[in-house]
CSV table of C-alpha atoms in Angstrom, one decimal:
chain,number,residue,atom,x,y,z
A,102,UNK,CA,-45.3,-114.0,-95.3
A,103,UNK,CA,-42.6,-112.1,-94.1
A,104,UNK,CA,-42.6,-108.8,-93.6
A,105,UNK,CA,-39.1,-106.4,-93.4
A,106,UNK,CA,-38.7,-102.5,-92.0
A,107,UNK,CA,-36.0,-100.3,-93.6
A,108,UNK,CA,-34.1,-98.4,-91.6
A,109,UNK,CA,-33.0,-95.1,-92.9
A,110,UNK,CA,-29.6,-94.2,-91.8
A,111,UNK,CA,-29.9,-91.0,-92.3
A,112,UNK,CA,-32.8,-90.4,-90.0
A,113,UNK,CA,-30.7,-91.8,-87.1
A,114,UNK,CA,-28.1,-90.4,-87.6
A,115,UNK,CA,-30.0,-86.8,-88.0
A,116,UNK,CA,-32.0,-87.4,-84.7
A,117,UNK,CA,-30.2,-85.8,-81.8
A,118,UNK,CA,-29.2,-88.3,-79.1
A,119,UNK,CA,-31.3,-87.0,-75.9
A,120,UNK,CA,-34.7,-86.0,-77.2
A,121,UNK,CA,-34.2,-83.0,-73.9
A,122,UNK,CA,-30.7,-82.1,-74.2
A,123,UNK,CA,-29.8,-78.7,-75.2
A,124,UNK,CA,-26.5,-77.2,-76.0
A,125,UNK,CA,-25.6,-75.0,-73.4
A,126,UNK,CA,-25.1,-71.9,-74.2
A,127,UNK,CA,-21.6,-69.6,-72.8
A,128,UNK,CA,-24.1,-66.3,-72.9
A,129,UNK,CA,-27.2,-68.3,-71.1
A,130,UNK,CA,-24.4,-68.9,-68.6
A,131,UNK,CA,-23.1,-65.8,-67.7
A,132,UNK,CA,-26.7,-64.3,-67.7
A,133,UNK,CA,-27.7,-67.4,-65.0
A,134,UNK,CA,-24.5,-66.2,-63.2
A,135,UNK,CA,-25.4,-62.4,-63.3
A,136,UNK,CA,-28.8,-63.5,-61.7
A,137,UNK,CA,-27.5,-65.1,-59.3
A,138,UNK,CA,-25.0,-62.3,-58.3
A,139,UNK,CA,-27.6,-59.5,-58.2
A,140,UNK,CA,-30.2,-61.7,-56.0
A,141,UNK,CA,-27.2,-62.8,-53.8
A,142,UNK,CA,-26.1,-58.7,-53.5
A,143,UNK,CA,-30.0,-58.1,-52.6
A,144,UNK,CA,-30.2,-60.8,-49.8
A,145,UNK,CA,-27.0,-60.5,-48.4
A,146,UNK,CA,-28.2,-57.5,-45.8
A,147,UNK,CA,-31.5,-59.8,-45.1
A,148,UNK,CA,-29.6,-63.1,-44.6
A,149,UNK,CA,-26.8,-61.1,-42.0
A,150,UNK,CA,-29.3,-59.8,-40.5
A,151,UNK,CA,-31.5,-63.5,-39.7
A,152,UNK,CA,-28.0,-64.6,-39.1
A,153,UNK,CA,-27.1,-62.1,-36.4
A,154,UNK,CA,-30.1,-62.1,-35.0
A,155,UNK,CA,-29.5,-65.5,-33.7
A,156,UNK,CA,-26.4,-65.2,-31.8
A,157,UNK,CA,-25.5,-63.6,-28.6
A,158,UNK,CA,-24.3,-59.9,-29.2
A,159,UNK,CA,-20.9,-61.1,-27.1
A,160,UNK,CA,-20.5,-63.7,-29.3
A,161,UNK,CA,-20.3,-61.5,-32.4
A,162,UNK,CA,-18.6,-58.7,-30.7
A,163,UNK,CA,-15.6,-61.2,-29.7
A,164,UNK,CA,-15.9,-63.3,-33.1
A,165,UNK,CA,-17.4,-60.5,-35.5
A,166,UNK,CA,-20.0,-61.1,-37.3
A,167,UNK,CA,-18.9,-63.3,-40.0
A,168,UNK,CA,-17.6,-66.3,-38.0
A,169,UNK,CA,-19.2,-69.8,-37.2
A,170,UNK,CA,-21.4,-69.6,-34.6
A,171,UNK,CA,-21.6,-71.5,-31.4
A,172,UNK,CA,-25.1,-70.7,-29.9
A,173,UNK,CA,-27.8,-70.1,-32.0
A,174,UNK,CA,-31.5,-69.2,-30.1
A,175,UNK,CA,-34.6,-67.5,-30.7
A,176,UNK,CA,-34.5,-65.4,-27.7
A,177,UNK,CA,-33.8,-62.4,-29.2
A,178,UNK,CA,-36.9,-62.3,-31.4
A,179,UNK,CA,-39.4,-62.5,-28.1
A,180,UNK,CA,-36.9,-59.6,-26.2
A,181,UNK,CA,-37.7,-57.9,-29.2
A,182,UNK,CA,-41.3,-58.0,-29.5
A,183,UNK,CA,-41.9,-57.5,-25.8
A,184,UNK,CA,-39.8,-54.3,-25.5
A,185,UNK,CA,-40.6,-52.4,-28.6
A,186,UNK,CA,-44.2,-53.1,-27.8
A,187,UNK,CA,-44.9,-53.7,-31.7
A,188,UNK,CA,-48.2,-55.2,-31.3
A,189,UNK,CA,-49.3,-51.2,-31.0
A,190,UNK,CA,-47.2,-50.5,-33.8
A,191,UNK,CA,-48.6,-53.0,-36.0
A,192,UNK,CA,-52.4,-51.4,-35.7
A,193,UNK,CA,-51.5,-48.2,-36.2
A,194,UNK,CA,-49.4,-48.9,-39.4
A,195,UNK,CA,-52.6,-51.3,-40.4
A,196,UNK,CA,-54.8,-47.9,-39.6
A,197,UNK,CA,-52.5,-45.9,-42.1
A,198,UNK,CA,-51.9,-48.5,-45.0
A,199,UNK,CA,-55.0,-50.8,-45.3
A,200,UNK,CA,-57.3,-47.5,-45.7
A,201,UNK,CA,-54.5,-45.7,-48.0
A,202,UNK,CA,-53.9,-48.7,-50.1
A,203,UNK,CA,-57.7,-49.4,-51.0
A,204,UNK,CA,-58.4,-45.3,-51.5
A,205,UNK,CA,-55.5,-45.4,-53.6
A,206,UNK,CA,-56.6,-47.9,-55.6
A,207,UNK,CA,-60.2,-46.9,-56.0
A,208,UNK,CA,-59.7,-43.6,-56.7
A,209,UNK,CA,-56.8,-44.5,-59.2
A,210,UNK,CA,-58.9,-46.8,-61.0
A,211,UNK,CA,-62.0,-43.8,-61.3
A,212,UNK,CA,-58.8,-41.9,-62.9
A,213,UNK,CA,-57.5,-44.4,-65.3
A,214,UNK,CA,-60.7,-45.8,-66.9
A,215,UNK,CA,-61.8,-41.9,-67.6
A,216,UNK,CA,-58.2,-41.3,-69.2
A,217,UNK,CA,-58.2,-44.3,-71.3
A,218,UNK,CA,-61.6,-45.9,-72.1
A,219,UNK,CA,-63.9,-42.8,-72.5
A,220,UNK,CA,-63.4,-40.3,-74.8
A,221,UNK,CA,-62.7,-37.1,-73.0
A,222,UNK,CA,-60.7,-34.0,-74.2
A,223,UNK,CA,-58.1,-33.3,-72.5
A,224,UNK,CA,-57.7,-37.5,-71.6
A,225,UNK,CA,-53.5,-37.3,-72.0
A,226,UNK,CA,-52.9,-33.9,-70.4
A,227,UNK,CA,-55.1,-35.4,-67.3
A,228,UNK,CA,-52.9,-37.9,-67.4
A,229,UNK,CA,-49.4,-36.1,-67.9
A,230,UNK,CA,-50.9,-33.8,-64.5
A,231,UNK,CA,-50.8,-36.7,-62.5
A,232,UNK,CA,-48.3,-38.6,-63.6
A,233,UNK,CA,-45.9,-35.3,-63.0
A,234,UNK,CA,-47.3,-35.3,-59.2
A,235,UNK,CA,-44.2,-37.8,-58.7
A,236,UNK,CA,-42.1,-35.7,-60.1
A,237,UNK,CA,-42.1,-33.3,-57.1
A,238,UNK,CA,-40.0,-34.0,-53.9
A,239,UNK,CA,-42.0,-35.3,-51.1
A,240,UNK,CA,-39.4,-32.9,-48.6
A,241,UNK,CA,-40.7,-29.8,-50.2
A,242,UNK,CA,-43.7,-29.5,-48.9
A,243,UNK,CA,-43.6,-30.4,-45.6
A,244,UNK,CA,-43.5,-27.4,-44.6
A,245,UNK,CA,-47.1,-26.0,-46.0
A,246,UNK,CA,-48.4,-29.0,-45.4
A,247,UNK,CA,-47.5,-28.8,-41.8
A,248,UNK,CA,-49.1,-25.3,-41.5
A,249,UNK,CA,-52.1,-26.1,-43.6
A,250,UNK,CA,-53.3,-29.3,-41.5
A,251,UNK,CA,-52.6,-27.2,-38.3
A,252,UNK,CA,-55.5,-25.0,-39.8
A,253,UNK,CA,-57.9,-28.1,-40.9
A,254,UNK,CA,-60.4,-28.3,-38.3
A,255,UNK,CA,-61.8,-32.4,-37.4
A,256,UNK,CA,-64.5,-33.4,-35.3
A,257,UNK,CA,-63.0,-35.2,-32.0
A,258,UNK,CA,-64.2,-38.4,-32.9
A,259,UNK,CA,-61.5,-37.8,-36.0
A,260,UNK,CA,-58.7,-36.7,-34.0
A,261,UNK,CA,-57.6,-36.0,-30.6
A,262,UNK,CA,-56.2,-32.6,-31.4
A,263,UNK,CA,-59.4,-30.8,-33.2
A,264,UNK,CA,-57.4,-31.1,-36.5
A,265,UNK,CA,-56.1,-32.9,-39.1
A,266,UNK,CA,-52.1,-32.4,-37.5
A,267,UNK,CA,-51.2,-35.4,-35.0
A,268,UNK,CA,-53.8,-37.7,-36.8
A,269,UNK,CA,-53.8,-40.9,-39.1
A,270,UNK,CA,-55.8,-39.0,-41.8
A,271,UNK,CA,-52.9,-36.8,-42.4
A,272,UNK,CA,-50.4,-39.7,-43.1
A,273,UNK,CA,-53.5,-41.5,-45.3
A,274,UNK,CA,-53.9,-37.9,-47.4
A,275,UNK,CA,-50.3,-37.7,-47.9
A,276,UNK,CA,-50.0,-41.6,-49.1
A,277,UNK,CA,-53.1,-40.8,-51.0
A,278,UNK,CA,-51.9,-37.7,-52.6
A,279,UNK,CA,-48.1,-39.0,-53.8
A,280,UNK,CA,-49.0,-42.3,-55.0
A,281,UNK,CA,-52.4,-41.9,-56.4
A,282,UNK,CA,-50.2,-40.5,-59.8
A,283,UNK,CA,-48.5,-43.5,-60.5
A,284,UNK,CA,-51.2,-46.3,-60.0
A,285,UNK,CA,-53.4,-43.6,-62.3
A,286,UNK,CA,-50.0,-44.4,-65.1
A,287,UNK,CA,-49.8,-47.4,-64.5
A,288,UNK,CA,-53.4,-48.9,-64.7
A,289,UNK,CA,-54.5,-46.0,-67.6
A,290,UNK,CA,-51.4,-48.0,-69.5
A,291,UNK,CA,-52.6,-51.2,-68.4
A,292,UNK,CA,-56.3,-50.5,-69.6
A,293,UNK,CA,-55.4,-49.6,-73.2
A,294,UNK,CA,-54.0,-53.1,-73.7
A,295,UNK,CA,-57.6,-54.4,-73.3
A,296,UNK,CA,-59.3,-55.3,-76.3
A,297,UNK,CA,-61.8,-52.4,-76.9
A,298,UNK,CA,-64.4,-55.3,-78.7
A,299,UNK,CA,-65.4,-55.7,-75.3
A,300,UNK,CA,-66.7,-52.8,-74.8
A,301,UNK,CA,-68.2,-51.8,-78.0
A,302,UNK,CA,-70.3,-55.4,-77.3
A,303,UNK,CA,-71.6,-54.0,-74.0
A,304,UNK,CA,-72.5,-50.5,-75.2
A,305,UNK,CA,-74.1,-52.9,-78.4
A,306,UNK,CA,-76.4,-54.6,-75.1
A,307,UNK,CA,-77.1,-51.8,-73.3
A,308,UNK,CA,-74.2,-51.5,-70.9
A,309,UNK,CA,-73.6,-47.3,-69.2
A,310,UNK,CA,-70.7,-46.1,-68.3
A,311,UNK,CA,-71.0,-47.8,-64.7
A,312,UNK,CA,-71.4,-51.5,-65.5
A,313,UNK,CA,-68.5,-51.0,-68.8
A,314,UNK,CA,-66.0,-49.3,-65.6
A,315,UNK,CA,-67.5,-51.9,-62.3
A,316,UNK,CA,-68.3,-55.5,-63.9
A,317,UNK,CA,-66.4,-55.2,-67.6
A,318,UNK,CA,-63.0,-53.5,-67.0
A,319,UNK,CA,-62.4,-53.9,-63.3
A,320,UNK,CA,-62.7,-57.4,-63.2
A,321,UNK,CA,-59.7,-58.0,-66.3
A,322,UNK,CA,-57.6,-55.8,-64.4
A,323,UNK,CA,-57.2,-58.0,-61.3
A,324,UNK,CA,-53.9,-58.7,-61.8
A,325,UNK,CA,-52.8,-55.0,-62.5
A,326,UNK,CA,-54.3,-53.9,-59.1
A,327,UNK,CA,-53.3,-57.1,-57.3
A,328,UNK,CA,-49.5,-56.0,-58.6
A,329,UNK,CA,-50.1,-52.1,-57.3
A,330,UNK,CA,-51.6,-53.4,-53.9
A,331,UNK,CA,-48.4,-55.0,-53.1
A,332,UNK,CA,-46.2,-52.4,-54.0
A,333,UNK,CA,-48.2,-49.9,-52.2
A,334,UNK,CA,-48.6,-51.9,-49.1
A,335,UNK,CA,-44.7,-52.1,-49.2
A,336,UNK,CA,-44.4,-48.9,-49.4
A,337,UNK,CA,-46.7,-46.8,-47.1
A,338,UNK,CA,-45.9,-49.9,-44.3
A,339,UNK,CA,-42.0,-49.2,-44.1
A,340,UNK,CA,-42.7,-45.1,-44.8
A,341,UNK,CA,-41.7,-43.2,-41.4
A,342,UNK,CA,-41.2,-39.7,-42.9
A,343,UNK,CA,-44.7,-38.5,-43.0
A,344,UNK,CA,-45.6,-40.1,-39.5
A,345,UNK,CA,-42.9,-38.9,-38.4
A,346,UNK,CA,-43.6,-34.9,-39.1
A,347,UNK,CA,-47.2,-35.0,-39.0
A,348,UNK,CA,-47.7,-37.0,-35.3
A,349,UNK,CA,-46.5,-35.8,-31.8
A,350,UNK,CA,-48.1,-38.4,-30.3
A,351,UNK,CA,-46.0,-41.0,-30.1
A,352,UNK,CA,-48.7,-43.7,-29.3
A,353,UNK,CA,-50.1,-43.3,-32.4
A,354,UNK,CA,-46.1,-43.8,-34.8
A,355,UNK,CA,-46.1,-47.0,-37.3
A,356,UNK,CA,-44.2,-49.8,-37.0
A,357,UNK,CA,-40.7,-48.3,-38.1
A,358,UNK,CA,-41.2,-46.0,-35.3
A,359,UNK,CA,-41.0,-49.3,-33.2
A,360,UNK,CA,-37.3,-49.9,-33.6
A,361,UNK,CA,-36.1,-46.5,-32.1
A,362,UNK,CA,-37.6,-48.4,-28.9
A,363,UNK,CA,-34.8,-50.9,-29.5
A,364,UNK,CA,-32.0,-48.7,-29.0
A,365,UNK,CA,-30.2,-47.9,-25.6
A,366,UNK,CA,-29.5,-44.7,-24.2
A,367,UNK,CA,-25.6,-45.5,-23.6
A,368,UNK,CA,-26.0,-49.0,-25.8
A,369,UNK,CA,-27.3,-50.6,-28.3
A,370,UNK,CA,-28.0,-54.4,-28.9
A,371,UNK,CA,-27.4,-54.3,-32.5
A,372,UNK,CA,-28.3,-58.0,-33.0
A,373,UNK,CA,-31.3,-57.4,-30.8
A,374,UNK,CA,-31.9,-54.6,-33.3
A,375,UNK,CA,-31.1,-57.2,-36.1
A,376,UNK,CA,-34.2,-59.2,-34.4
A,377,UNK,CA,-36.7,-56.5,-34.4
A,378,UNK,CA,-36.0,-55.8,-38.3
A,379,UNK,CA,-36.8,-58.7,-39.1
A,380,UNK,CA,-39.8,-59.5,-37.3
A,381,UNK,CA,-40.6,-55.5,-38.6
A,382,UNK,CA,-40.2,-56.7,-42.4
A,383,UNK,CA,-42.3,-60.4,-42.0
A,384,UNK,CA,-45.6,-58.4,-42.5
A,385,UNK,CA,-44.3,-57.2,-46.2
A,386,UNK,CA,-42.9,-60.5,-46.8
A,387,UNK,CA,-46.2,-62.4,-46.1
A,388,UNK,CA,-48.3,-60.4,-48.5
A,389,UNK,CA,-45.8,-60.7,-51.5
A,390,UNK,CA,-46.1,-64.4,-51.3
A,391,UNK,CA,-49.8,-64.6,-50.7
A,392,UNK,CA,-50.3,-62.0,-54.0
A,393,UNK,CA,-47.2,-63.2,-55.5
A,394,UNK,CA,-49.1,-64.8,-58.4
A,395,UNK,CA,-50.9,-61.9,-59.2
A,396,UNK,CA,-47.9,-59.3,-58.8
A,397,UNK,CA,-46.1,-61.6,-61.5
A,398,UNK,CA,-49.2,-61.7,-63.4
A,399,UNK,CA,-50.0,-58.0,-63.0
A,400,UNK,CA,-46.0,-57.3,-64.4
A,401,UNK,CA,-45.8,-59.2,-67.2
A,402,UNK,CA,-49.2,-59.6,-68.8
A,403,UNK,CA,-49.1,-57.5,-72.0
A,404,UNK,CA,-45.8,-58.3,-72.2
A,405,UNK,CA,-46.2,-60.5,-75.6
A,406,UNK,CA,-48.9,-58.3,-76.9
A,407,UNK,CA,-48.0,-57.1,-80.2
């Protein structure tokens, strides 16, 4: 018995040759190419600076900065460290941002949940008077605020000076007080794209207001806060404006503080300089790629809710 299979011309010749081969698009193209343009633009200060940072300053002076190099060392990253003395540095920006980043975040979160799970009057104004807070221009009130923490009286164990001027907690209130308004818009905004089901189940067991805020809606915002905790970090570790007014000690200035060290009276080193930015900017760096799931999480989850 012989048995016969029909081929249907048709079918081959409607089945695409290369089950993975796409047309390539002229538009998918030039958005690849824009991409890569914009990400280039971004790095290009970063990558000049590694690069200079590597070569003698009378190398680059005599070649510029753009030729081929023809020693490249490491020598200027330990000059750096050793004569900026950043290992003081780095604690006291730890001292300012690791506090202000989890204060932010927990008081933000208080904020947010009240705004947008519970049923309060008033919810949306509350939220429109914090969210305006970043409106305002941080150089205004320097000023006041220079007069008011002059008046703020702290134990000595707090501060050296008897008040809240030429101490870390002024820089952490500051941080506090300006960025506290736009992790309150973003996570309020964040918590309203959580199904509300979950919550009507635990009020249905039992479940106060304490355990719906601290082991229901916490938890499923993970990546929202993981997303805020990086860009906060990022930004209260290079901040040198509010250190910078509110300290006189100079023992006690962040990390950004540490490159003024760098620079000569009569001279400056500017690829030793190139050296200490970078080693200044690793920090940042390192906690975007350990939270770097979570930040992309935290940004686009939502994203294809309808």
């Amino acid at each position: 018995m012989t048995i016969t299979h029909t081929v249907n011309p048709t079918a081959v010749q409607n089945k695409p040759v290369g089950a993975a081969r796409r047309r390539v698009r002229p538009g998918r193209l030039g958005v690849h190419a824009f991409l890569m343009a914009v990400s280039l633009a971004f790095l290009a200060p970063l990558l000049l600076a590694v690069y200079a940072s590597l070569r003698p300053y009378e190398e680059t002076s005599r070649d510029g900065y753009f030729s081929l190099p023809k020693h490249l060392s490491f020598a200027y990253y330990k000059q750096a460290f050793s004569d900026s003395g950043m290992t003081k540095y780095f604690v006291n920006t730890l001292i300012i941002a690791v506090p202000g980043v989890v204060l932010v975040l927990f008081l933000a979160a208080f904020v947010a949940f009240a705004v947008s799970r519970l049923k309060l009057r008033g919810a949306m104004a509350l939220l429109m008077l914090f969210t305006a807070g970043n409106l305002l221009p941080q150089q205004v009130i320097v000023t006041p605020l220079y007069v008011v923490f002059n008046r703020i009286p702290l134990p000595y164990w707090m501060s050296d000076s008897m008040t809240m001027f030429d101490s870390y907690w002024a820089v952490i209130v500051v941080q506090v007080g300006f960025q506290i308004g736009f992790c309150v818009f973003v996570l309020a905004n964040f918590m309203r794209t959580l199904p509300q089901e979950i919550l009507e189940a635990a009020i249905v067991d039992g479940a106060g207001v304490w355990t719906q805020y601290w082991r229901i809606t916490l938890p499923l915002c993970r990546p929202a806060l993981a997303a805020l905790a990086t860009l906060q970090f990022t930004w209260m570790y290079n901040d040198f404006l509010w250190a910078l007014v509110f300290m006189s000690d100079g023992d006690k200035l962040p990390i950004t503080s540490a490159l003024n060290n760098l620079r000569g009276q009569f001279f400056t080193d500017y690829n030793l300089l190139a050296a200490g930015s970078v080693i200044v900017a690793l920090p940042t760096l390192i906690v975007f790629l350990l939270l770097q799931r979570h930040f992309i999480a935290g940004l686009t989850l939502g994203s294809s809710k309808g």
